[in-house]
């Protein structure tokens, strides 16, 4: 059972904030919403790529996935295994595991669609393949890339509040600088052609 609210409920505070910003900055709401959407997507794509290549460069994807999802052999019941064990066993670890499971699904879907991470392009999961086990058995590097992508996805989800705040902050300026001028230019072209 997921504790995530429906998308409409989750975005209602953002809509209210956009209306208030629109009134305060005198920026048209449609332009502001488009600006927010563009910036929000950009603030997802760049961190996702950055986290992926950073995890790949340092080779930490598999280690992080293993640390969050599996107890280490040294963990014994009743022992305080340190901060890593407390994080893994607490609410933060639970949320990270949810994001990693979600990320694993997305990574496999994208990998199969585009032929990335060792998946064959356009392939469908075989009945005996469980999640990313098929990719993990192809080579250690591919398993690493799948793990790196899953970690990048989870970290990008973790910075969601920062991304929303940054998008809200930058949307009025982006709207005035790029979206409104482009909209005006496109409107002029359509007026001339009609």
XYZ file of C-alpha atoms in Angstrom:
194
model
C 0.000 0.000 0.000
C 1.411 3.351 -1.022
C 1.134 6.410 1.191
C 1.532 8.771 -1.785
C -1.497 11.043 -2.301
C -3.129 11.252 -5.753
C -1.442 13.571 -8.243
C -4.243 16.150 -8.030
C -3.926 16.429 -4.255
C -0.150 16.464 -4.375
C -0.086 19.364 -6.866
C -2.852 21.523 -5.334
C -0.394 23.495 -3.148
C 1.737 24.097 -6.246
C -1.286 25.397 -8.162
C -2.176 27.752 -5.311
C 1.424 28.968 -5.123
C 1.480 29.543 -8.894
C -1.730 31.611 -8.729
C -0.287 33.731 -5.921
C 3.006 34.190 -7.786
C 1.104 35.067 -10.967
C -0.804 37.817 -9.161
C 2.252 39.107 -7.313
C 4.572 39.165 -10.344
C 1.845 40.134 -12.846
C 2.840 37.208 -15.029
C 0.031 35.506 -16.972
C -0.884 32.202 -15.311
C -0.690 30.027 -18.471
C 2.811 31.334 -19.222
C 3.809 30.848 -15.594
C 2.494 27.264 -15.545
C 4.342 26.448 -18.767
C 7.531 27.988 -17.336
C 7.124 26.031 -14.114
C 6.649 22.793 -16.057
C 9.703 23.358 -18.234
C 11.944 24.264 -15.303
C 10.591 21.389 -13.217
C 11.454 18.905 -15.979
C 14.901 20.431 -16.493
C 15.536 20.198 -12.737
C 14.705 16.497 -13.008
C 16.728 15.645 -16.106
C 20.011 17.313 -15.142
C 20.180 15.897 -11.588
C 19.147 12.457 -12.867
C 21.984 12.475 -15.401
C 24.387 14.021 -12.885
C 23.595 11.470 -10.175
C 23.845 8.613 -12.680
C 27.261 9.614 -14.025
C 28.550 10.458 -10.547
C 27.446 7.062 -9.207
C 28.991 5.430 -12.265
C 32.280 7.343 -11.915
C 32.657 6.398 -8.267
C 31.180 2.909 -8.715
C 28.781 3.328 -5.817
C 25.438 2.317 -7.365
C 25.509 -1.344 -6.378
C 26.917 -0.526 -2.938
C 24.163 2.003 -2.205
C 21.418 -0.338 -3.434
C 22.830 -3.167 -1.357
C 23.212 -0.937 1.725
C 19.626 0.321 1.533
C 17.895 -2.905 0.571
C 19.793 -5.744 2.238
C 20.958 -6.228 5.826
C 24.691 -6.784 6.082
C 26.020 -10.062 7.573
C 27.324 -8.117 10.585
C 23.796 -6.906 11.485
C 22.504 -8.862 14.432
C 19.127 -8.436 16.105
C 19.224 -6.234 19.158
C 22.435 -4.507 18.124
C 22.689 -0.861 17.138
C 24.430 -1.332 13.802
C 25.315 2.329 13.382
C 23.776 5.111 11.414
C 23.605 3.124 8.155
C 21.543 0.403 9.827
C 19.306 2.961 11.526
C 18.658 4.733 8.228
C 18.033 1.465 6.391
C 15.626 0.186 9.052
C 13.838 3.514 9.642
C 11.281 5.553 7.737
C 13.960 7.071 5.495
C 15.143 3.609 4.471
C 11.573 2.532 3.788
C 10.980 5.562 1.558
C 14.303 4.996 -0.248
C 13.366 1.339 -0.855
C 10.020 2.457 -2.339
C 11.786 4.912 -4.637
C 14.364 2.291 -5.614
C 11.648 -0.247 -6.451
C 9.850 2.418 -8.490
C 13.165 3.365 -10.099
C 13.921 -0.244 -10.943
C 10.615 -0.488 -12.815
C 11.280 2.754 -14.705
C 14.895 1.816 -15.496
C 13.812 -1.525 -16.920
C 11.045 0.100 -18.990
C 13.393 2.765 -20.395
C 16.181 0.233 -20.875
C 13.952 -2.073 -22.887
C 12.439 0.785 -24.911
C 15.791 2.338 -25.909
C 18.195 -0.597 -25.580
C 20.079 0.911 -22.633
C 21.630 -0.653 -19.514
C 22.167 -3.973 -21.320
C 18.547 -4.568 -22.232
C 17.767 -5.519 -25.808
C 15.886 -2.726 -27.598
C 12.166 -3.472 -27.788
C 12.469 -6.629 -25.724
C 9.863 -7.818 -23.266
C 10.702 -9.461 -19.957
C 10.920 -13.205 -20.260
C 8.777 -15.184 -17.785
C 11.821 -16.562 -15.959
C 13.509 -13.137 -15.666
C 12.654 -11.466 -12.411
C 12.882 -7.673 -12.635
C 16.479 -6.766 -13.487
C 17.994 -10.179 -12.827
C 18.282 -10.766 -16.569
C 20.325 -7.591 -17.023
C 22.371 -8.248 -13.907
C 23.519 -11.619 -15.230
C 24.673 -10.257 -18.590
C 27.731 -8.510 -17.155
C 28.882 -6.788 -13.991
C 29.049 -3.414 -15.757
C 25.419 -3.628 -16.842
C 24.337 -4.542 -13.343
C 26.300 -1.515 -12.188
C 24.562 0.762 -14.680
C 21.129 -0.503 -13.644
C 22.040 0.090 -9.995
C 23.464 3.529 -10.817
C 20.259 4.462 -12.660
C 18.116 3.252 -9.753
C 20.186 5.285 -7.282
C 19.997 8.345 -9.553
C 16.207 7.966 -9.759
C 15.859 7.662 -5.967
C 18.087 10.697 -5.347
C 16.172 12.764 -7.896
C 12.939 11.817 -6.119
C 14.551 12.799 -2.801
C 15.258 16.340 -4.009
C 11.664 16.832 -5.236
C 10.903 19.593 -2.677
C 14.033 21.491 -3.715
C 13.102 21.111 -7.390
C 9.587 22.436 -6.773
C 10.901 25.416 -4.794
C 13.510 26.224 -7.417
C 10.924 25.909 -10.196
C 8.528 28.244 -8.376
C 11.315 30.757 -7.791
C 12.614 30.758 -11.379
C 9.278 30.479 -13.233
C 8.336 34.225 -13.349
C 11.716 35.301 -14.747
C 11.814 32.411 -17.214
C 8.294 33.279 -18.325
C 9.143 36.939 -18.949
C 12.506 36.149 -20.569
C 11.641 33.224 -22.814
C 8.067 31.913 -22.775
C 6.184 35.186 -23.304
C 8.484 36.476 -26.095
C 8.297 33.115 -27.907
C 4.501 33.093 -27.471
C 4.247 36.618 -28.871
C 6.479 35.691 -31.828
C 4.383 32.585 -32.616
C 1.144 34.609 -32.322
C 2.519 37.178 -34.829
C 3.385 34.436 -37.309
C -0.128 32.974 -37.093
C -1.718 36.433 -37.490
C 0.321 37.079 -40.640
C -0.581 33.717 -42.169
C -4.328 34.161 -41.584
